[in-house]
CSV table of C-alpha atoms in Angstrom, one decimal:
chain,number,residue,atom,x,y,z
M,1,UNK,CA,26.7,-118.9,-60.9
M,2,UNK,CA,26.4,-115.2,-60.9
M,3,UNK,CA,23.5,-113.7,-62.8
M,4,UNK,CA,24.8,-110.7,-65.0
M,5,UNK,CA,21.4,-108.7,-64.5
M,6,UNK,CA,21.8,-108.5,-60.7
M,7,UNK,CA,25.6,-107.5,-61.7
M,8,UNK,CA,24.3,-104.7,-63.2
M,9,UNK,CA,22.0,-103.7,-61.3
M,10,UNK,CA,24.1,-103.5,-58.8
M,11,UNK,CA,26.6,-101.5,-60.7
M,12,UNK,CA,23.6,-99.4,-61.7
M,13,UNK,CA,22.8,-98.5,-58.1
M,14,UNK,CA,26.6,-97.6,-57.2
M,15,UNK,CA,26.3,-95.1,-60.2
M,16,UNK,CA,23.4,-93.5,-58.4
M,17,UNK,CA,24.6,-92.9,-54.9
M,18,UNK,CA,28.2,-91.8,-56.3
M,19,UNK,CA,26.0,-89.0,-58.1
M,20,UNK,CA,24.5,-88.4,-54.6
M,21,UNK,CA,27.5,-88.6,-52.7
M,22,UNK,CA,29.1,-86.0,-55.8
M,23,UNK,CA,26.3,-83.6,-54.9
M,24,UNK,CA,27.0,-83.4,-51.6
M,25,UNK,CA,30.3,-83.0,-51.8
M,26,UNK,CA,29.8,-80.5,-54.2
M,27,UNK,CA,27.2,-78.3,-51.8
M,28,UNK,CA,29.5,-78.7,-48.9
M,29,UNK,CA,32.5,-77.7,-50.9
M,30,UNK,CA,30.9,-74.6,-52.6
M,31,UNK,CA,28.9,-73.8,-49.0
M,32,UNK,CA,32.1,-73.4,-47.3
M,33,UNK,CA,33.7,-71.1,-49.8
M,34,UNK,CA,30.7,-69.3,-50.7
M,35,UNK,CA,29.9,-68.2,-47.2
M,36,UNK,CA,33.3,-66.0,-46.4
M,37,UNK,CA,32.8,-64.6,-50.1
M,38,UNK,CA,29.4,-63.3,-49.0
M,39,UNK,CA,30.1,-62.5,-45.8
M,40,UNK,CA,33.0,-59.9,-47.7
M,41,UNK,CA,31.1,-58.7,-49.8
M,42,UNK,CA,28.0,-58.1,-47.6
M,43,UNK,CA,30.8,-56.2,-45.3
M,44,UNK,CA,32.2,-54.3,-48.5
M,45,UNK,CA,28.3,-53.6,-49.1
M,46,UNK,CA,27.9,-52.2,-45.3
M,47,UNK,CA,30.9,-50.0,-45.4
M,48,UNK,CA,31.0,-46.3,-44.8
M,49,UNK,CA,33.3,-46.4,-47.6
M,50,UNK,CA,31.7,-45.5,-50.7
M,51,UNK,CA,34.4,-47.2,-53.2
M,52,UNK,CA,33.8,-50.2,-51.3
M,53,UNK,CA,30.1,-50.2,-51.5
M,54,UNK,CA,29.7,-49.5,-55.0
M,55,UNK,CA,32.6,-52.6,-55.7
M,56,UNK,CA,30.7,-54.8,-53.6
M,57,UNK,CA,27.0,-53.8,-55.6
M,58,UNK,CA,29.2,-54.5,-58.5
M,59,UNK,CA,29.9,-57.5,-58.0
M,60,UNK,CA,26.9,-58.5,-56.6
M,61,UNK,CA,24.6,-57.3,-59.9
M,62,UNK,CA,27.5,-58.9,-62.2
M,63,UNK,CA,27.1,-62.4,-60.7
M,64,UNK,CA,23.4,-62.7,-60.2
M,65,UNK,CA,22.3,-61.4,-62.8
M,66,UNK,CA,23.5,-64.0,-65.3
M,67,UNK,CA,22.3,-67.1,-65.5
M,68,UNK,CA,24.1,-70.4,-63.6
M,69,UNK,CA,24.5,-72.1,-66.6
M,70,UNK,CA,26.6,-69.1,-68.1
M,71,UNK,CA,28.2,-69.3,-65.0
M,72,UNK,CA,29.0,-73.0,-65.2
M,73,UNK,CA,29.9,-72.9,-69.0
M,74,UNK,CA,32.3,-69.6,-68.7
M,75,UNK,CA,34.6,-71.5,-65.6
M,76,UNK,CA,34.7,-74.5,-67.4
M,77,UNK,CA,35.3,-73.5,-70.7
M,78,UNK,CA,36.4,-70.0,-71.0
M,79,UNK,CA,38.2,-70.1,-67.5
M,80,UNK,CA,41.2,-72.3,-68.1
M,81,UNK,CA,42.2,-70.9,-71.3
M,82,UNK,CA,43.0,-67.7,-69.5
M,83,UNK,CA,45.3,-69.7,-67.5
M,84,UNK,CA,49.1,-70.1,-67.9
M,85,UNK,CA,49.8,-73.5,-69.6
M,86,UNK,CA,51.0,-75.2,-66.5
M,87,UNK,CA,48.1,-74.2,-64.1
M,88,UNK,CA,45.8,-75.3,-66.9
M,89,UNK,CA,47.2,-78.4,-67.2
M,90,UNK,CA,47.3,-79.0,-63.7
M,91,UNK,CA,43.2,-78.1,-63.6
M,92,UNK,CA,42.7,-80.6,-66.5
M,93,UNK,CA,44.5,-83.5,-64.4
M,94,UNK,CA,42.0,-82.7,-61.1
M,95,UNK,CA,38.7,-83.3,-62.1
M,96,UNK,CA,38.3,-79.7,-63.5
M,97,UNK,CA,34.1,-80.8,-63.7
M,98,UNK,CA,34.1,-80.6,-60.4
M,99,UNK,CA,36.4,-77.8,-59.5
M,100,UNK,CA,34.8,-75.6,-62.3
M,101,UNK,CA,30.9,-76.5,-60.9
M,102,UNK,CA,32.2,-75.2,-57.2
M,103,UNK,CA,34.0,-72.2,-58.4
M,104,UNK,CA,30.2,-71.7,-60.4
M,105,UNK,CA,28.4,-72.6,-57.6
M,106,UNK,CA,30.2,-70.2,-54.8
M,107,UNK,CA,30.4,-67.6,-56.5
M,108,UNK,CA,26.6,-67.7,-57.3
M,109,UNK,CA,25.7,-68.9,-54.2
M,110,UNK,CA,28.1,-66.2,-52.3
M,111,UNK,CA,26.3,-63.4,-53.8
M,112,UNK,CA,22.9,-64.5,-52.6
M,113,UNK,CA,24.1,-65.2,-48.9
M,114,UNK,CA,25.8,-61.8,-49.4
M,115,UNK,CA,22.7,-60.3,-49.3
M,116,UNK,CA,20.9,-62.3,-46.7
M,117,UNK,CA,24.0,-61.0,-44.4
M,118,UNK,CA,23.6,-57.8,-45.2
M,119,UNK,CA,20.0,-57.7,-44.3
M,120,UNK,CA,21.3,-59.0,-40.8
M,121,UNK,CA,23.7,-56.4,-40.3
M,122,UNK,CA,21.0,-53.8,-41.2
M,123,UNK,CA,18.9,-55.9,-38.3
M,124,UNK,CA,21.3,-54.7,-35.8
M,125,UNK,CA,20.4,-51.4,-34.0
M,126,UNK,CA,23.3,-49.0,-34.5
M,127,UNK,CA,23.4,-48.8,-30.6
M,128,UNK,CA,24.9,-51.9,-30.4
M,129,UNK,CA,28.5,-51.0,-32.0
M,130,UNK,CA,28.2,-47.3,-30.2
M,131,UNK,CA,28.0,-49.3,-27.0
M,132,UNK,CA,31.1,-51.8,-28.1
M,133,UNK,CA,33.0,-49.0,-29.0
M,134,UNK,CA,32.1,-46.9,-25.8
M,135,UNK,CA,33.6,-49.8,-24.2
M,136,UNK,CA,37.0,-49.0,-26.1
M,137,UNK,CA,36.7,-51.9,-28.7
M,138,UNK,CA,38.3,-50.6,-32.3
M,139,UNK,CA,36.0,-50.7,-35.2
M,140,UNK,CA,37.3,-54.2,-36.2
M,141,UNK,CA,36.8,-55.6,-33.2
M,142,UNK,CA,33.5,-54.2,-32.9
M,143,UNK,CA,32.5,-56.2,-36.0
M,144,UNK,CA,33.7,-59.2,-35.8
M,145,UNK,CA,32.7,-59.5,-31.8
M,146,UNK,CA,29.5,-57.4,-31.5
M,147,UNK,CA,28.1,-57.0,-35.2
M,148,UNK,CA,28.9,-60.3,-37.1
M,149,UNK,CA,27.8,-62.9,-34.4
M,150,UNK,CA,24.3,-61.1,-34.2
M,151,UNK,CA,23.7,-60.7,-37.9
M,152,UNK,CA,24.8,-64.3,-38.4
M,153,UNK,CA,22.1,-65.1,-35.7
M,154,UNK,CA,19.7,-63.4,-37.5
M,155,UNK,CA,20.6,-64.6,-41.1
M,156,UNK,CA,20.7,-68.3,-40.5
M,157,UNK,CA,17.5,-69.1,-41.9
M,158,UNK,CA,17.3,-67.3,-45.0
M,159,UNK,CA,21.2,-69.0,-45.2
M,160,UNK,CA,20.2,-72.3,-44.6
M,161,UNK,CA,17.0,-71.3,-47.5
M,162,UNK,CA,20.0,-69.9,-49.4
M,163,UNK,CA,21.7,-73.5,-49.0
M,164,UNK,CA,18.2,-75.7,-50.4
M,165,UNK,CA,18.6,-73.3,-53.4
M,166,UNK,CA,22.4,-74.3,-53.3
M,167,UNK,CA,21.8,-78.6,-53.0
M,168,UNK,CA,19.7,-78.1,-55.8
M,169,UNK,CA,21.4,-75.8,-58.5
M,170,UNK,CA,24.3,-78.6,-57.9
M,171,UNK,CA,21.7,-80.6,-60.8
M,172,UNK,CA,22.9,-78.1,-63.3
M,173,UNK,CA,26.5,-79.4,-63.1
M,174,UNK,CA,25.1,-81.9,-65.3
M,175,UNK,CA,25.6,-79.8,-68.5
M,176,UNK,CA,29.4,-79.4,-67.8
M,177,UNK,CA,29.9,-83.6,-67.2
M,178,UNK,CA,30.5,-83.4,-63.8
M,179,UNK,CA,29.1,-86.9,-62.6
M,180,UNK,CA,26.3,-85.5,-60.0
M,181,UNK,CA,23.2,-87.3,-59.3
M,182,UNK,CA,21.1,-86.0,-62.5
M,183,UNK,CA,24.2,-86.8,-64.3
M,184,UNK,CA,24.4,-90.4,-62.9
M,185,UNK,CA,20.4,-90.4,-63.3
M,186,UNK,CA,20.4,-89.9,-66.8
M,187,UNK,CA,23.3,-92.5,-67.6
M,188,UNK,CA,21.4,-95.1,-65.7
M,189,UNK,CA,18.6,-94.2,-68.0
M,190,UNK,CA,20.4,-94.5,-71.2
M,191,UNK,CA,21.7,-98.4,-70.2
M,192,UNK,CA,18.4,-99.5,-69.3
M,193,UNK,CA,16.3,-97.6,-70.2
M,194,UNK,CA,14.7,-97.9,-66.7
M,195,UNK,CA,13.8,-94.1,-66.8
M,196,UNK,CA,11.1,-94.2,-64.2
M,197,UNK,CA,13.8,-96.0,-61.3
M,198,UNK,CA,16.6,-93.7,-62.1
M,199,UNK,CA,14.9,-90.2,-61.9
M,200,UNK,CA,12.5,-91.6,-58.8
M,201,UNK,CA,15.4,-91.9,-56.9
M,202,UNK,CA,16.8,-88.4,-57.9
M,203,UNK,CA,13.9,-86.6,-57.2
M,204,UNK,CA,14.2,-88.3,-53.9
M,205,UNK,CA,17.2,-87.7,-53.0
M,206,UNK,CA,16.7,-83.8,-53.6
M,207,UNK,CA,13.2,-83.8,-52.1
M,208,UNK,CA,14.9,-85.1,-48.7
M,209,UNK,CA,18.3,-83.5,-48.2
M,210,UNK,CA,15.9,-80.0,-49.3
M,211,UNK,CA,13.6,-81.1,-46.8
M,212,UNK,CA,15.8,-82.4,-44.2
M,213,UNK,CA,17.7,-78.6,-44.5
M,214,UNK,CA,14.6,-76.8,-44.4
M,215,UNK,CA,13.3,-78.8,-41.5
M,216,UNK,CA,16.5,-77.4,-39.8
M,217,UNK,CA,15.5,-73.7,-40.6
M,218,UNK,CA,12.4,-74.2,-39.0
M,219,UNK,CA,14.0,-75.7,-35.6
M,220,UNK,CA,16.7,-73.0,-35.9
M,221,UNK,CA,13.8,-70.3,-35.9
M,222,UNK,CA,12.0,-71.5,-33.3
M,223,UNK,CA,15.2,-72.4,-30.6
M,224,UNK,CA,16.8,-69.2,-31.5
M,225,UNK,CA,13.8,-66.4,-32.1
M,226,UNK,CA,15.2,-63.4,-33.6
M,227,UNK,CA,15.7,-60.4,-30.9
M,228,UNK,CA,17.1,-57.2,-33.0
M,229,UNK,CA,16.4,-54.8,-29.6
């Protein structure tokens, strides 16, 4: 005979890892759109253009300066009634939880890397786009071949910091019901009251993907030492 507690316990665990796997999912999804947002705006910030620069600072101050959780709660609440009937609709049929948290969580996260890029760019002696375009690049090409792949160099580990500080505000999703792992955490709590199993494993889980990413800051900065001349 099947014994319900081991059931449940089992259905317990499944709750937790789906949080984890949900978090993941949720830092990959918001990395990959939050890095070509910051690396725009860190350009927009870097250009000799001042309407573009002070757009870009604007930007930049609007977002992180308020709080993720006004964030979170604006997207998810305010957001889709801006929206036409169907397209709101359509968001409330697709797990709007989670596509709200990652809109949240780019654009929050975007900013920050935005700024870590620029500090790369800044990195770069000027000599090196004089000398691309003395080699008759154009100024686009110049960027994108010469400027960009040297500041990225430069900016991956305060990135990959960026993207600890990324895994982890993913716990905040909690507030708008996306089902993350402090989400799952806290409903495995309130069936069995088993507080001490369910936020262990949690902590855990953050603790080691935070540590496993900052481990691979450290090896990054030590393969690749930063060279600027």
């Amino acid at each position: 005979m099947f014994d319900p507690a081991i059931l449940q316990s089992g259905q317990y665990h499944d709750w937790l890892v789906q949080g984890l796997i949900l978090s993941l999912q949720l830092t990959a999804a918001s990395f990959v759109l939050a890095l070509p947002f910051g690396v725009v705006i860190a350009l927009m910030r870097s250009s000799h253009s001042k309407a573009l620069r002070g757009i870009g600072a604007s930007v930049v101050e609007g977002i992180r300066n308020v709080p993720l959780l006004a964030h979170l709660l604006f997207w998810y609440f305010a957001f889709p009634e801006l929206l036409p009937e169907p397209l709101k609709l359509a968001l409330y049929d697709s797990h709007p939880e989670a596509i709200c948290a990652v809109i949240a969580l780019s654009l929050y996260s975007g900013v920050h890397m935005a700024e870590d890029i620029r500090s790369g760019i800044r990195a770069v002696p000027g000599t090196q786009l004089e000398a691309a375009r003395s080699l008759g690049l154009g100024r686009l090409a110049s960027v994108r071949l010469v400027l960009l792949p040297q500041a990225f160099r430069i900016s991956v580990p305060p990135l990959l910091s960026q993207t600890v500080n990324l895994w982890k505000d993913t716990s905040v999703a909690t507030v708008i019901g996306a089902a993350e792992m402090m989400y799952q955490a806290a409903r495995v709590e309130t069936a069995t009251f088993r507080s001490v199993e369910a936020f262990t494993f949690a902590t855990l889980a953050y603790l080691t993907v935070s540590l496993l990413i900052s481990l691979a800051a450290a090896l990054y900065a030590r393969r690749f030492p930063v060279r600027t001349s």
